[in-house]
Coordinates of C-alpha atoms and ligand atoms in Angstrom, one line a residue:
X1128 CA 77.9 -107.1 13.0
X1129 CA 80.8 -104.0 11.7
X1130 CA 78.2 -100.7 11.9
X1131 CA 79.2 -97.3 10.1
X1132 CA 77.2 -94.3 10.5
X1133 CA 77.3 -92.2 7.4
X1134 CA 74.8 -88.4 8.2
X1135 CA 74.2 -86.9 4.9
X1136 CA 72.8 -82.6 5.0
X1137 CA 70.2 -80.8 3.5
X1138 CA 71.9 -80.1 1.0
X1139 CA 73.2 -83.7 0.2
X1140 CA 69.5 -84.9 0.0
X1141 CA 67.9 -82.0 -1.5
X1142 CA 67.5 -83.6 -4.8
X1143 CA 67.0 -87.0 -6.7
X1144 CA 70.4 -86.5 -8.2
X1145 CA 72.1 -85.3 -5.2
X1146 CA 70.8 -88.4 -3.3
X1147 CA 72.1 -90.3 -6.9
X1148 CA 75.4 -89.1 -5.0
X1149 CA 74.6 -90.0 -0.7
X1150 CA 73.8 -93.6 -2.4
X1151 CA 76.6 -93.9 -4.2
X1152 CA 78.1 -94.1 -0.7
X1153 CA 75.6 -96.4 0.9
X1154 CA 76.8 -98.2 -1.9
X1155 CA 80.1 -98.0 -1.1
X1156 CA 80.3 -98.9 2.1
X1157 CA 77.8 -102.3 1.8
X1158 CA 80.3 -103.3 0.0
X1159 CA 82.7 -103.5 2.3
X1160 CA 80.8 -105.6 3.7
X1161 CA 79.0 -102.4 7.1
X1162 CA 75.5 -102.9 8.3
X1163 CA 75.3 -99.2 7.6
X1164 CA 73.1 -96.8 9.5
X1165 CA 72.8 -93.9 7.6
X1166 CA 71.1 -90.0 9.2
X1167 CA 69.4 -87.2 7.3
X1168 CA 68.7 -84.0 7.4
X1169 CA 65.2 -82.3 6.0
X1170 CA 65.1 -82.1 2.4
X1171 CA 67.5 -79.0 1.1
X1172 CA 67.0 -75.5 2.6
X1173 CA 64.6 -73.2 2.1
X1174 CA 62.4 -72.2 -0.2
X1175 CA 62.3 -76.1 -1.0
X1176 CA 58.5 -76.9 0.4
X1177 CA 60.4 -79.4 3.1
X1178 CA 62.9 -78.0 4.0
X1179 CA 63.5 -76.7 7.6
X1180 CA 63.5 -73.1 8.0
X1181 CA 60.0 -73.6 5.3
X1182 CA 58.2 -75.2 7.6
X1183 CA 58.4 -72.6 10.4
X1184 CA 57.4 -70.1 8.1
X1185 CA 54.2 -72.4 7.7
X1186 CA 53.4 -70.6 10.8
X1187 CA 54.0 -67.0 12.3
X1188 CA 57.5 -68.2 14.0
X1189 CA 59.1 -66.2 15.8
X1190 CA 55.8 -64.1 16.6
X1191 CA 54.8 -66.9 18.7
X1192 CA 51.5 -68.3 18.7
X1193 CA 52.5 -72.4 18.6
X1194 CA 54.3 -73.7 22.0
X1195 CA 58.1 -75.5 21.4
X1196 CA 56.0 -78.7 21.8
X1197 CA 53.7 -77.6 18.8
X1198 CA 57.4 -75.9 16.8
X1199 CA 59.1 -79.4 17.3
X1200 CA 56.3 -81.2 16.3
X1201 CA 56.1 -79.4 12.9
X1202 CA 60.0 -79.6 12.5
X1203 CA 60.2 -83.3 13.1
X1204 CA 58.6 -83.9 9.7
X1205 CA 61.6 -82.5 7.6
X1206 CA 63.5 -85.2 8.5
X1207 CA 61.1 -87.8 8.8
X1208 CA 59.9 -86.9 5.0
X1209 CA 63.6 -87.0 4.6
X1210 CA 64.1 -90.8 6.0
X1211 CA 61.4 -92.5 3.9
X1212 CA 62.2 -90.8 0.8
X1213 CA 65.9 -92.1 0.9
X1214 CA 65.0 -95.2 2.7
X1215 CA 62.2 -95.6 -1.1
X1216 CA 64.9 -94.5 -2.6
X1217 CA 67.3 -97.5 -1.4
X1218 CA 64.7 -99.4 -1.8
X1219 CA 64.4 -99.0 -5.6
X1220 CA 68.4 -99.6 -6.5
X1221 CA 67.2 -103.4 -4.5
X1222 CA 68.8 -101.9 -1.6
X1223 CA 67.2 -103.2 2.3
X1224 CA 66.0 -99.9 4.1
X1225 CA 63.6 -99.3 6.4
X1226 CA 63.0 -95.5 7.6
X1227 CA 62.4 -94.6 11.4
X1228 CA 61.5 -91.5 13.1
X1229 CA 64.1 -90.5 15.7
X1230 CA 61.3 -92.1 18.5
X1231 CA 61.5 -95.1 16.9
X1232 CA 65.5 -95.2 17.0
X1233 CA 65.1 -94.7 20.7
X1234 CA 66.4 -91.2 21.4
X1235 CA 64.9 -90.0 24.5
X1236 CA 65.3 -86.4 26.0
X1237 CA 64.5 -83.8 28.0
X1238 CA 61.9 -82.1 27.4
X1239 CA 63.7 -78.6 26.9
X1240 CA 61.8 -78.2 23.3
X1241 CA 63.2 -77.4 20.9
X1242 CA 66.7 -77.5 21.7
X1243 CA 66.6 -80.9 23.6
X1244 CA 69.4 -83.0 25.4
X1245 CA 69.7 -86.6 24.5
X1246 CA 69.3 -88.6 27.7
X1247 CA 69.8 -92.0 25.9
X1248 CA 69.6 -94.3 23.2
X1249 CA 68.6 -96.7 23.1
X1250 CA 70.0 -98.7 20.1
X1251 CA 67.3 -102.3 20.0
X1252 CA 64.7 -101.8 17.7
X1253 CA 67.6 -100.6 14.9
X1254 CA 69.9 -103.3 15.5
X1255 CA 66.7 -104.9 15.2
X1256 CA 65.8 -104.1 12.0
X1257 CA 69.5 -104.5 10.8
X1258 CA 69.2 -108.2 11.8
X1259 CA 66.9 -107.9 8.2
X1260 CA 67.8 -104.3 6.1
X1261 CA 71.3 -103.6 4.8
X1262 CA 70.4 -100.2 5.8
X1263 CA 68.1 -98.0 9.1
X1264 CA 67.5 -94.4 7.7
X1265 CA 67.1 -92.2 10.6
X1266 CA 65.6 -88.9 10.7
X1267 CA 67.7 -86.7 12.7
X1268 CA 67.6 -84.2 14.8
X1269 CA 64.8 -85.0 17.1
X1270 CA 63.9 -87.6 20.0
X1271 CA 61.1 -87.5 22.2
X1272 CA 60.1 -87.3 25.9
X1273 CA 59.9 -90.2 28.9
X1274 CA 56.2 -89.5 28.0
X1275 CA 56.0 -89.2 24.5
X1276 CA 56.4 -85.9 23.7
X1277 CA 58.3 -85.5 20.4
X1278 CA 61.0 -82.8 20.6
X1279 CA 63.9 -82.0 18.6
X1280 CA 67.7 -80.8 19.9
X1281 CA 68.7 -77.8 18.3
X1282 CA 69.9 -76.2 15.4
X1283 CA 72.3 -78.2 13.0
X1284 CA 71.2 -81.3 14.8
X1285 CA 71.6 -84.4 12.9
X1286 CA 75.1 -84.6 13.5
X1287 CA 74.6 -84.8 17.0
X1288 CA 72.3 -87.7 15.7
X1289 CA 74.6 -89.1 13.8
X1290 CA 77.9 -89.1 17.3
X1291 CA 75.5 -90.6 19.7
X1292 CA 74.3 -93.8 17.6
X1293 CA 78.0 -93.8 16.3
X1294 CA 77.8 -94.4 20.3
X1295 CA 75.3 -96.6 21.1
X1296 CA 76.0 -98.4 18.2
X1297 CA 80.0 -98.9 19.3
X1298 CA 80.8 -98.0 15.3
X1299 CA 83.3 -98.7 13.3
X1300 CA 82.9 -94.5 12.7
X1301 CA 81.2 -91.6 12.0
X1302 CA 81.0 -90.3 8.8
X1303 CA 79.8 -86.6 8.3
X1304 CA 78.9 -85.9 4.1
X1305 CA 77.9 -82.9 3.3
X1306 CA 78.5 -80.3 0.5
X1307 CA 82.3 -78.9 0.7
X1308 CA 85.8 -81.1 1.1
X1309 CA 85.8 -81.5 4.7
X1310 CA 86.7 -78.8 7.3
X1311 CA 88.7 -75.9 5.7
X1312 CA 90.7 -73.1 7.0
X1313 CA 87.9 -70.5 6.6
X1314 CA 84.0 -71.0 5.2
X1315 CA 84.7 -71.3 1.4
X1316 CA 81.7 -68.8 1.3
X1317 CA 83.9 -66.3 3.3
X1318 CA 87.6 -66.6 2.0
X1319 CA 87.9 -68.7 -1.4
X1320 CA 91.4 -69.5 -0.5
X1321 CA 90.3 -70.9 2.0
X1322 CA 91.5 -75.1 1.9
X1323 CA 90.4 -79.0 3.4
X1324 CA 92.2 -79.7 6.2
X1325 CA 93.3 -83.7 6.1
X1326 CA 93.6 -83.9 10.2
X1327 CA 92.0 -81.6 12.9
X1328 CA 91.4 -82.7 16.7
X1329 CA 88.9 -83.3 17.8
X1330 CA 89.9 -79.9 20.3
X1331 CA 90.6 -77.6 17.2
X1332 CA 86.9 -78.7 15.2
X1333 CA 85.6 -77.8 18.8
X1334 CA 86.9 -74.7 18.9
X1335 CA 86.2 -73.3 15.6
X1336 CA 81.9 -75.2 15.7
X1337 CA 81.6 -72.7 19.1
X1338 CA 83.5 -69.8 17.0
X1339 CA 80.8 -71.0 14.2
X1340 CA 82.1 -73.0 12.2
X1341 CA 78.6 -74.6 11.7
X1342 CA 80.3 -77.9 8.8
X1343 CA 79.4 -80.2 11.8
X1344 CA 78.0 -79.0 15.3
X1345 CA 80.3 -78.8 18.2
X1346 CA 78.0 -81.5 19.7
X1347 CA 78.9 -84.1 18.1
X1348 CA 82.0 -83.4 18.2
X1349 CA 82.2 -84.1 21.6
X1350 CA 80.5 -87.0 21.7
X1351 CA 82.8 -88.8 19.3
X1352 CA 85.5 -87.8 21.3
X1353 CA 83.7 -88.7 24.4
X1354 CA 83.6 -92.8 23.1
X1355 CA 86.5 -92.3 21.2
X1356 CA 84.8 -93.1 17.4
X1357 CA 86.8 -92.0 14.4
X1358 CA 85.1 -89.5 13.0
X1359 CA 85.0 -87.8 9.5
X1360 CA 83.7 -84.9 7.0
X1361 CA 83.9 -85.2 4.0
X1362 CA 81.6 -84.1 0.5
X1363 CA 78.7 -85.9 -0.9
X1364 CA 80.1 -85.0 -4.1
X1365 CA 83.7 -86.5 -4.4
X1366 CA 85.5 -89.5 -3.6
X1367 CA 88.2 -87.2 -1.3
X1368 CA 87.9 -88.4 2.5
X1369 CA 87.9 -84.8 3.4
X1370 CA 89.0 -84.1 6.8
X1371 CA 89.8 -86.8 10.0
X1372 CA 88.7 -85.9 13.7
X1373 CA 90.7 -87.5 16.0
X1374 CA 92.4 -87.1 19.4
X1375 CA 95.6 -86.7 18.0
X1376 CA 96.4 -85.3 14.7
X1377 CA 100.5 -85.6 14.4
X1378 CA 100.1 -89.6 15.3
X1379 CA 97.0 -90.4 12.5
X1380 CA 99.1 -88.1 10.3
X1381 CA 102.3 -89.9 10.8
X1382 CA 103.6 -86.3 10.6
X1383 CA 106.3 -84.4 12.3
X1384 CA 105.2 -82.7 15.9
X1385 CA 105.4 -78.9 14.1
X1386 CA 102.7 -77.7 15.9
X1387 CA 100.2 -75.0 14.2
X1388 CA 99.7 -71.7 14.3
X1389 CA 96.6 -71.2 13.9
X1390 CA 93.9 -73.8 12.8
X1391 CA 91.1 -71.9 11.0
X1392 CA 89.2 -69.3 11.5
X1393 CA 85.5 -68.9 12.6
X1394 CA 82.9 -66.1 11.9
X1395 CA 79.3 -65.4 13.7
X1396 CA 77.3 -62.8 12.0
X1397 CA 74.4 -60.7 13.1
X1398 CA 75.4 -59.8 16.5
X1399 CA 74.8 -56.3 18.9
X1400 CA 77.1 -54.5 20.7
X1401 CA 76.1 -53.5 23.9
X1402 CA 77.3 -50.8 25.9
X1403 CA 76.6 -49.6 29.8
X1404 CA 78.7 -46.6 31.7
X1405 CA 77.7 -45.6 35.0
X1406 CA 80.0 -42.4 36.5
X1407 CA 79.1 -44.7 40.2
X1408 CA 77.1 -47.8 41.3
X1409 CA 79.4 -49.9 39.2
X1410 CA 78.6 -52.4 41.2
X1411 CA 75.4 -51.9 40.8
X1412 CA 75.0 -51.8 36.8
X1413 CA 78.0 -55.8 36.8
X1414 CA 75.1 -58.6 39.4
X1415 CA 72.2 -55.9 37.8
X1416 CA 72.4 -56.1 33.9
X1417 CA 74.2 -59.8 33.5
X1418 CA 71.3 -61.3 36.1
X1419 CA 68.7 -60.1 33.5
X1420 CA 70.5 -61.0 30.7
X1421 CA 70.1 -64.5 32.3
X1422 CA 66.9 -64.3 33.7
X1423 CA 65.6 -63.5 30.4
X1424 CA 67.1 -65.8 28.9
X1425 CA 69.8 -63.8 26.4
X1426 CA 72.6 -65.2 25.7
X1427 CA 75.7 -62.9 25.9
X1428 CA 79.1 -63.0 25.3
X1429 CA 82.5 -61.0 24.9
X1430 CA 82.1 -59.7 28.0
X1431 CA 84.0 -56.4 29.3
X1432 CA 83.8 -55.3 32.4
X1433 CA 85.2 -52.0 34.2
X1434 CA 84.8 -49.8 37.5
X1435 CA 82.9 -47.0 34.8
X1436 CA 80.7 -49.7 32.9
X1437 CA 80.3 -53.1 31.0
X1438 CA 80.3 -53.8 27.4
X1439 CA 78.8 -57.5 26.4
X1440 CA 77.4 -58.7 22.9
X1441 CA 74.4 -60.3 23.1
X1442 CA 72.3 -62.2 19.4
X1443 CA 70.7 -59.6 17.0
X1444 CA 67.4 -60.9 17.8
X1445 CA 68.1 -60.2 21.5
X1446 CA 68.4 -56.8 21.0
X1447 CA 65.2 -55.3 21.2
X1448 CA 64.6 -57.2 24.5
X1449 CA 67.9 -56.8 26.4
X1450 CA 67.4 -52.5 25.4
X1451 CA 63.7 -53.3 27.1
X1452 CA 65.3 -55.1 30.4
X1453 CA 68.0 -52.1 30.9
X1454 CA 65.9 -49.5 30.5
X1455 CA 63.3 -50.6 32.8
X1456 CA 66.4 -51.1 35.0
X1457 CA 67.5 -47.5 35.0
X1458 CA 69.9 -47.4 32.6
X1459 CA 71.2 -46.1 28.6
X1460 CA 72.6 -48.7 27.4
X1461 CA 74.8 -47.5 23.6
X1462 CA 73.9 -50.3 21.3
X1463 CA 75.9 -50.5 18.0
X1464 CA 74.2 -53.6 16.2
X1465 CA 75.2 -56.2 12.4
X1466 CA 78.6 -56.6 14.4
X1467 CA 80.3 -59.9 13.7
X1468 CA 83.2 -62.0 15.5
X1469 CA 86.2 -63.2 13.8
X1470 CA 87.9 -65.6 16.0
X1471 CA 91.8 -67.2 15.1
X1472 CA 91.4 -70.5 16.4
X1473 CA 94.9 -72.6 17.1
X1474 CA 96.9 -74.3 19.8
X1475 CA 99.7 -74.1 18.7
X1476 CA 99.1 -70.1 19.6
X1477 CA 99.8 -70.9 23.1
X1478 CA 102.7 -69.3 24.6
X1479 CA 103.4 -67.5 21.7
X1480 CA 104.7 -64.8 21.4
X1481 CA 103.0 -61.8 18.6
X1482 CA 100.4 -63.8 17.4
X1483 CA 97.7 -60.7 18.7
X1484 CA 100.4 -58.0 16.8
X1485 CA 99.9 -60.3 14.0
X1486 CA 96.3 -60.3 13.8
X1487 CA 95.7 -56.6 14.9
X1488 CA 98.8 -54.9 12.5
X1489 CA 96.5 -57.0 9.3
X1490 CA 92.8 -55.6 10.2
X1491 CA 94.1 -52.3 10.8
X1492 CA 96.3 -52.8 7.4
X1493 CA 92.7 -53.9 6.0
X1494 CA 90.8 -50.9 7.0
X1495 CA 88.8 -53.0 9.8
X1496 CA 88.2 -51.6 12.8
X1497 CA 88.7 -53.1 16.0
X1498 CA 85.4 -52.8 18.2
X1499 CA 86.4 -55.2 21.0
X1500 CA 89.3 -58.2 21.9
X1501 CA 89.8 -60.8 23.8
X1502 CA 91.6 -63.5 23.8
X1503 CA 92.4 -67.7 25.6
X1504 CA 95.0 -69.4 25.0
X1505 CA 94.1 -71.6 22.3
X1506 CA 91.9 -68.4 20.2
X1507 CA 91.7 -65.1 19.6
X1508 CA 88.1 -62.7 18.5
X1509 CA 87.6 -59.6 17.3
X1510 CA 84.6 -57.8 17.2
X1511 CA 84.2 -55.8 13.6
X1512 CA 81.2 -54.0 12.4
X1513 CA 79.3 -56.7 9.7
X1514 CA 80.3 -55.2 6.3
X1515 CA 83.9 -55.8 7.3
X1516 CA 83.5 -58.9 7.7
X1517 CA 85.0 -60.4 4.7
X1518 CA 88.2 -58.5 4.9
X1519 CA 88.8 -59.6 8.7
X1520 CA 88.6 -63.5 7.8
X1521 CA 90.1 -62.6 4.4
X1522 CA 92.9 -60.5 6.2
X1523 CA 93.1 -62.7 9.2
X1524 CA 93.4 -65.7 7.4
X1525 CA 96.6 -64.4 4.5
X1526 CA 98.6 -63.1 7.4
X1527 CA 98.5 -66.6 9.1
X1528 CA 99.1 -68.1 5.3
X1529 CA 95.9 -70.7 5.7
X1530 CA 95.8 -71.3 2.3
X1531 CA 99.8 -71.0 1.3
X1532 CA 99.9 -74.8 2.1
X1533 CA 98.8 -77.5 -0.7
X1534 CA 97.0 -79.0 1.7
X1535 CA 97.3 -78.2 5.5
X1536 CA 97.1 -80.4 7.7
Ligands
ADP649 P1 74.8 -79.5 6.0 O1 73.4 -79.3 5.5 O2 75.6 -80.7 5.2 O3 75.2 -79.8 7.5 P2 76.2 -77.2 6.9 O4 75.2 -76.0 5.8 O5 75.1 -76.9 8.1 O6 75.6 -78.6 5.4 O7 77.7 -77.0 6.4 C1 78.1 -76.8 6.1 C2 78.3 -75.3 6.0 O8 78.9 -75.3 6.3 C3 79.6 -74.9 3.9 O9 78.9 -75.1 3.3 C4 80.2 -74.0 4.5 O10 79.9 -72.6 4.0 C5 79.6 -73.8 6.1 N1 81.9 -73.6 6.4 C6 81.5 -72.6 7.5 N2 83.3 -72.4 8.2 C7 83.7 -73.7 7.3 C8 84.7 -74.7 7.6 N3 86.5 -74.3 9.2 N4 84.5 -75.3 7.1 C9 84.0 -76.0 6.1 N5 83.0 -75.4 5.7 C10 82.6 -74.2 6.8
LIG650 N1 67.4 -79.5 9.8 C1 68.0 -79.1 10.8 C2 67.9 -77.7 10.9 O1 68.3 -77.1 9.2 C3 68.4 -80.1 10.8 C4 70.5 -80.2 10.4 O2 70.4 -80.2 9.2 O3 71.4 -80.8 11.2 O4 69.2 -76.8 11.1
MG651 MG1 74.8 -79.1 9.1

């Protein structure tokens, strides 16, 4: 039996009208004689009644009376509702279908509630259902522990559900359907001239996704890469093929071997920069600050250490907690809230001189102040004030001429 896994995000399943587009793609795959496993996200976005953030607003989240275990019970309902609604509509159109929760679909996770890790996927139940149904609709973003507690696997996790099912079922391909025409050179909500990419490597999109391009979850890409299953990211609302994610961009595209310098520009907003300076005892400062952040579960980024102090960033939601910890340790942090991290990502920049200088020059010309910067062989990051985010992303998109070609590949 040849299986294709299709995943439809929240906006794709939001309304009956949108779900007709979903069903069109399902029918297309069935016409090609595939059996289909369809993963769905919760219906719509807040304030839609069953969207993930709407469910969270029913409780005093994040203030904290509900336990992480209870929050997962609540959150899992969004995807469960969605799976039954879509399955119902498929049946109305005479497609044999059944809906399963993540647990029923065989997802076993650890008990790290709200961000559980998938430990195993037992696909037997799905395979059995596919003997009598053309489509199995699986509730994304969830599983259960070995002791039967319901878990969720982190925001954006339905992509990961789809990738893990693709691997467990040795699917022909994994198709991630969303509200844009594939993976683009930047978030089209920020850069109007952003272009869809025909082909990207697993590594390129992983880097972009980790730097904030939320079009596909990086964990999903890692799973597809490990299991060598081709993944496509494409629009629910069009017949365009979107972006193929594969191990070798050049081979797949049958193209020449010119590496592109920069694949895309990604961004993460709502970041706080923390600067702790000291004249003496710099070693105490370094070890104590980072140990205390780690012990409080605060993820730190953009770390610069110098003999006179440390500078780093935390998500805005952790600022108060971080400042409190630092003051308790006797330090006096300087805080810059509302920053954004902008990243130029591209394997082709390795060893190419002048990339950093192009970035600095273009940001300066656009009147954007760089608060901090760092680089690796595939990414250059800058920290800017959030009010400069749009100008910064557009300036970098322009300087690397990412919208210049008819279609980037
Ligand atoms: P879904 O609900 O389908 O999972 P998401 O909202 O999680 O959809 O992801 C799709 C969104 O990702 C797009 O609407 C777009 O604004 C955003 N996005 C950010 N960076 C990119 C990028 N490089 N390419 C395409 N979309 C991007
Ligand atoms: N509904 C979940 C979220 O909003 C999971 C997903 O959409 O992938 O994060
Ligand atoms: Mg998503």
